Amino acid sequence: MGLTRYLGRRLLWFLGTLVVALLLNFFLPRLIPGNPVDSIVSNLARGGGVGGEDLKIIYENYNREFGLDKPIWQQFFIYLGQLAQGNLGTSFAQYPASVNTLVGQSLPWSIVLQVPAILIGWVVGNILGAMAAFRGGWFDRGAFVTSLFATSIPYYCLAILLLFIVGVQMGVLPIGGAYSFGLSPEFSAAFFGDAITYFWLPFWSLVIVFIGGQAVGMRSMAIYELGADYVNYGRGLGLTDNRITGYVFRNAMLPQITGLALSISGLVGGALVTELVFSYPGVGTLLFNAISTVDYPVIQAVTLIITLAVLLANFAVDIVNGLIDPRIRAARSGER
């Protein structure tokens, strides 16, 4: 009964947050100064050959085609209707390209870059933090200082440093893009071998910072748990170190699982900037170009995907925490 109530409450929170996110996702891009149609018509006027009455007709046609001549509330319900059908709309800046197509071309690059960084960074960071707490001595001091330094560096700063040192000065890896000029994405060993050389620099600029943050958090929690009364009591009873370590590790992991959702949201933001630094063709680059051209449908699509990723991560962590720790389940289901 407690678990069902807990899951129901978490689901309601998820749906409520999703509704608020959809509202913000639609209205916030429209607060950006400037009109996308003005930008398109201005570019046509600068190119010459079109002017006067023709520009006015083009302006009205674009407004009608993009639905910008309708009241804002009507545009919102049209947006919801399209979203329910899986249609993200048509790009203003790259008309008549479908936003689904643009996102479909960019999203795999971001997934390939971010998912390994999140998983590897979380696992390695927690193992490193736990080892530092248990072993102590020079290993602890070295791991702590290094991790603290790594997590203090902003993603974009480390990206620029790696780009300059490894890419420019040493010339070991390519400094921008996702694959060599002349190639096109395909499932072949030749393309994979080429793309992996472009992958390493943005990947390491993300995963090093992430490992540092996870290691610092895990070390602190493990040290706190090692000084707890139940550890001393267990030792007094003659429990083995391996058994005590298991208890400590399990308790120390709870806040780390909670922090994973927050870390994912931070890493997604960092990855967007990293993609810009390395000209990586992911959703970060797509979002940047869309903002610079006030391309509402593309901005809405990318921010919606990011929002959904963060919400789902938080929802999954809430469920896992509730299953692992009955105290959390009882507190959030209103039983205590």
XYZ file of C-alpha atoms in Angstrom:
336
model
C 0.000 0.000 0.000
C 2.842 2.359 0.948
C 4.702 1.690 -2.275
C 1.603 2.254 -4.417
C 0.856 5.538 -2.667
C 4.463 6.628 -3.043
C 4.534 5.824 -6.772
C 1.205 7.629 -7.268
C 2.495 10.794 -5.611
C 5.725 10.735 -7.585
C 3.763 10.284 -10.821
C 1.499 13.244 -10.011
C 4.549 15.409 -9.285
C 6.084 14.326 -12.587
C 2.936 15.165 -14.579
C 2.470 18.512 -12.798
C 6.063 19.507 -13.470
C 5.705 18.424 -17.087
C 2.685 20.720 -17.584
C 4.595 23.690 -16.127
C 7.595 22.823 -18.297
C 5.415 22.749 -21.431
C 4.017 26.201 -20.626
C 7.489 27.656 -20.050
C 8.825 25.823 -23.083
C 6.287 27.537 -25.333
C 6.221 31.047 -23.879
C 9.881 31.673 -22.922
C 11.270 31.564 -26.508
C 8.703 34.211 -27.459
C 10.228 36.564 -24.886
C 13.426 36.735 -26.953
C 13.642 40.196 -28.537
C 12.996 40.194 -32.277
C 10.634 38.510 -34.696
C 11.812 35.518 -36.791
C 9.930 36.756 -39.852
C 11.578 40.183 -39.559
C 14.956 38.439 -39.634
C 14.071 36.388 -42.732
C 12.651 39.377 -44.626
C 15.637 41.539 -43.642
C 17.998 38.936 -45.088
C 15.993 38.926 -48.329
C 16.115 42.717 -48.481
C 19.894 42.747 -47.914
C 20.348 40.216 -50.727
C 18.742 42.654 -53.172
C 16.325 41.875 -55.978
C 13.266 42.068 -53.702
C 11.720 45.184 -52.286
C 8.688 47.305 -51.655
C 5.365 45.563 -52.093
C 6.987 42.157 -52.702
C 8.631 42.218 -49.268
C 5.290 43.051 -47.673
C 3.630 40.076 -49.425
C 6.484 37.752 -48.382
C 6.229 39.031 -44.791
C 2.495 38.327 -44.658
C 2.901 34.893 -46.271
C 5.571 33.835 -43.763
C 3.475 35.094 -40.848
C 0.505 33.088 -42.114
C 2.610 29.988 -42.890
C 4.234 29.972 -39.422
C 0.938 30.768 -37.678
C 2.341 33.966 -36.157
C -0.711 35.954 -37.310
C -2.878 34.032 -34.829
C -3.415 34.966 -31.151
C -0.796 33.547 -28.796
C -3.270 31.259 -26.998
C -4.316 29.768 -30.353
C -0.672 29.185 -31.283
C -0.207 27.365 -27.971
C -3.070 24.927 -28.607
C -1.841 24.333 -32.170
C 1.573 23.546 -30.659
C 0.031 21.082 -28.175
C -1.985 19.430 -30.975
C 1.121 18.973 -33.119
C 3.065 17.702 -30.115
C 0.402 15.081 -29.391
C 0.931 13.766 -32.943
C 4.718 13.705 -32.525
C 5.120 16.693 -34.847
C 7.659 19.264 -33.594
C 6.791 21.714 -36.367
C 8.676 23.348 -39.224
C 11.889 25.281 -38.797
C 11.561 29.025 -39.459
C 15.223 29.596 -40.250
C 15.669 26.444 -42.387
C 12.200 26.442 -43.950
C 10.762 24.043 -45.091
C 12.948 21.607 -43.097
C 11.056 19.601 -40.471
C 12.189 20.077 -36.862
C 11.856 16.306 -36.384
C 14.469 15.843 -39.104
C 16.845 18.457 -37.656
C 16.565 17.005 -34.148
C 16.889 13.465 -35.532
C 20.197 14.453 -37.149
C 21.598 16.161 -34.030
C 20.299 14.069 -31.136
C 22.326 10.876 -31.818
C 25.573 12.872 -31.615
C 24.601 14.274 -28.197
C 23.480 10.865 -26.906
C 26.709 9.219 -28.042
C 28.690 11.944 -26.285
C 26.714 12.318 -23.043
C 25.497 8.833 -22.095
C 28.997 7.271 -21.856
C 30.237 10.373 -20.017
C 27.423 10.108 -17.449
C 27.715 6.352 -16.872
C 31.512 6.122 -16.837
C 31.883 9.309 -14.794
C 29.380 8.178 -12.177
C 30.812 4.665 -11.766
C 34.488 5.700 -11.768
C 33.867 8.729 -9.514
C 32.042 6.681 -6.880
C 34.637 3.911 -6.887
C 37.449 6.457 -6.593
C 35.694 8.297 -3.721
C 34.989 5.059 -1.834
C 38.588 3.841 -2.245
C 39.933 7.196 -1.009
C 37.770 7.030 2.123
C 38.642 3.397 2.956
C 42.358 3.470 2.177
C 43.170 6.930 3.567
C 46.777 8.151 3.672
C 48.526 9.483 0.586
C 46.003 7.865 -1.743
C 43.142 9.744 -0.059
C 44.985 13.066 -0.081
C 46.021 12.717 -3.721
C 42.587 11.572 -4.907
C 40.759 14.271 -2.922
C 42.901 17.173 -4.108
C 42.805 15.972 -7.713
C 39.031 15.399 -7.634
C 38.383 18.758 -5.990
C 40.491 20.495 -8.624
C 38.739 18.626 -11.460
C 35.215 19.397 -10.265
C 36.065 23.076 -9.720
C 36.840 23.604 -13.401
C 33.849 24.669 -15.544
C 33.162 22.330 -18.459
C 33.889 24.966 -21.081
C 37.229 25.940 -19.468
C 38.472 22.355 -19.513
C 37.199 21.998 -23.079
C 39.185 25.043 -24.201
C 42.301 23.841 -22.326
C 42.137 20.370 -23.920
C 41.464 21.870 -27.319
C 44.494 24.171 -27.047
C 46.960 21.719 -25.457
C 46.024 18.387 -27.056
C 44.502 19.625 -30.300
C 46.497 22.742 -31.212
C 49.876 22.433 -29.443
C 50.341 18.648 -29.553
C 48.273 18.068 -32.691
C 47.268 14.624 -31.449
C 43.499 14.873 -31.993
C 41.210 16.924 -34.271
C 40.069 20.215 -32.768
C 36.533 20.513 -34.171
C 33.674 18.730 -35.895
C 32.549 15.111 -35.611
C 34.195 13.504 -38.658
C 36.576 14.352 -41.470
C 35.615 16.505 -44.423
C 34.475 14.379 -47.357
C 32.941 11.619 -45.220
C 29.245 11.198 -44.461
C 27.685 9.353 -41.487
C 27.337 5.639 -42.186
C 27.691 2.315 -40.374
C 31.198 1.352 -41.453
C 34.489 0.669 -39.684
C 36.180 3.450 -41.653
C 33.655 6.072 -40.529
C 33.628 4.826 -36.913
C 37.441 4.899 -36.755
C 37.446 8.469 -38.057
C 34.593 9.699 -35.817
C 36.164 8.262 -32.644
C 39.183 10.553 -33.060
C 36.841 13.580 -32.983
C 34.953 12.116 -30.012
C 37.773 11.946 -27.437
C 38.369 15.630 -26.704
C 34.728 16.605 -25.959
C 34.247 13.329 -24.071
C 37.207 13.831 -21.735
C 36.296 17.475 -21.125
C 32.952 16.244 -19.733
C 33.915 13.055 -17.948
C 36.914 14.456 -16.014
C 34.763 17.135 -14.354
C 31.997 14.611 -13.665
C 34.372 12.059 -12.101
C 35.764 14.770 -9.797
C 32.317 15.777 -8.525
C 31.191 12.211 -7.898
C 34.458 11.261 -6.159
C 34.316 14.228 -3.766
C 30.693 13.471 -2.837
C 31.243 9.746 -2.362
C 34.380 10.255 -0.254
C 32.578 12.626 2.119
C 29.618 10.288 2.555
C 31.814 7.221 3.076
C 33.941 8.992 5.732
C 30.765 10.104 7.506
C 29.362 6.571 7.491
C 32.668 5.069 8.703
C 32.383 7.182 11.865
C 28.772 6.176 12.538
C 27.788 4.264 15.684
C 26.569 1.200 13.814
C 30.056 0.722 12.310
C 31.710 0.775 15.748
C 28.991 -1.506 17.084
C 29.521 -3.917 14.191
C 33.244 -3.978 14.794
C 32.595 -4.649 18.464
C 30.490 -7.632 17.491
C 33.373 -8.945 15.397
C 31.891 -8.361 11.934
C 34.400 -8.636 9.109
C 35.675 -5.530 7.308
C 34.092 -6.718 4.072
C 30.658 -6.918 5.686
C 31.015 -3.494 7.323
C 32.242 -2.064 4.021
C 29.097 -3.395 2.332
C 26.846 -1.585 4.852
C 28.840 1.629 4.570
C 28.865 1.556 0.782
C 25.112 0.948 0.601
C 24.261 3.846 2.926
C 26.743 6.189 1.241
C 25.269 5.404 -2.181
C 21.795 6.789 -1.366
C 22.701 10.491 -1.641
C 24.862 9.678 -4.656
C 21.857 8.189 -6.456
C 19.845 11.294 -5.603
C 22.667 13.505 -6.782
C 22.835 11.602 -10.058
C 19.706 13.332 -11.347
C 21.114 16.761 -10.497
C 24.426 15.763 -12.037
C 22.691 14.733 -15.245
C 21.023 18.140 -15.548
C 24.385 19.828 -14.946
C 26.155 17.587 -17.405
C 23.517 18.234 -20.087
C 24.084 21.969 -19.707
C 27.836 21.492 -19.792
C 27.599 19.289 -22.856
C 25.721 21.992 -24.771
C 28.581 24.438 -24.233
C 31.163 21.749 -24.957
C 29.516 21.023 -28.305
C 29.863 24.684 -29.232
C 33.557 24.746 -28.265
C 34.314 21.696 -30.419
C 31.741 22.461 -33.163
C 30.211 19.084 -32.381
C 26.949 18.688 -34.368
C 24.704 17.846 -31.399
C 21.626 19.524 -29.969
C 23.785 22.189 -28.274
C 24.968 23.502 -31.630
C 21.432 23.205 -33.013
C 20.034 25.177 -30.053
C 22.677 27.897 -30.350
C 21.932 28.403 -34.056
C 18.186 28.393 -33.362
C 18.495 31.076 -30.663
C 20.600 33.296 -32.923
C 17.869 33.128 -35.617
C 14.882 33.215 -33.187
C 13.727 29.861 -34.573
C 10.881 29.144 -32.110
C 10.038 25.553 -33.160
C 13.664 24.376 -32.928
C 14.223 26.133 -29.580
C 11.026 24.558 -28.219
C 11.978 21.096 -29.484
C 15.497 21.105 -28.022
C 14.492 22.567 -24.662
C 11.589 20.103 -24.453
C 13.956 17.172 -25.013
C 16.362 18.467 -22.358
C 13.498 19.062 -19.926
C 12.092 15.586 -20.478
C 15.527 14.021 -19.971
C 16.005 15.806 -16.640
C 12.442 15.098 -15.446
C 12.685 11.412 -16.324
C 16.063 11.159 -14.582
C 14.610 12.730 -11.421
C 11.546 10.501 -11.594
C 13.659 7.362 -12.008
C 15.898 8.346 -9.079
C 12.829 8.992 -6.891
C 11.511 5.524 -7.701
C 14.865 3.840 -7.042
C 15.292 5.730 -3.748
C 11.805 4.717 -2.655
C 12.500 1.073 -3.409
C 15.886 1.073 -1.664
C 15.037 3.114 1.440
C 11.647 2.548 3.148
C 12.139 5.754 5.201
C 12.022 7.899 2.030
C 8.979 5.993 0.795
C 7.160 6.517 4.099
C 8.037 10.213 4.319
C 6.973 11.101 0.788
C 3.807 9.014 0.840
C 2.647 10.920 3.913
C 2.910 8.032 6.377
C 5.287 9.937 8.674
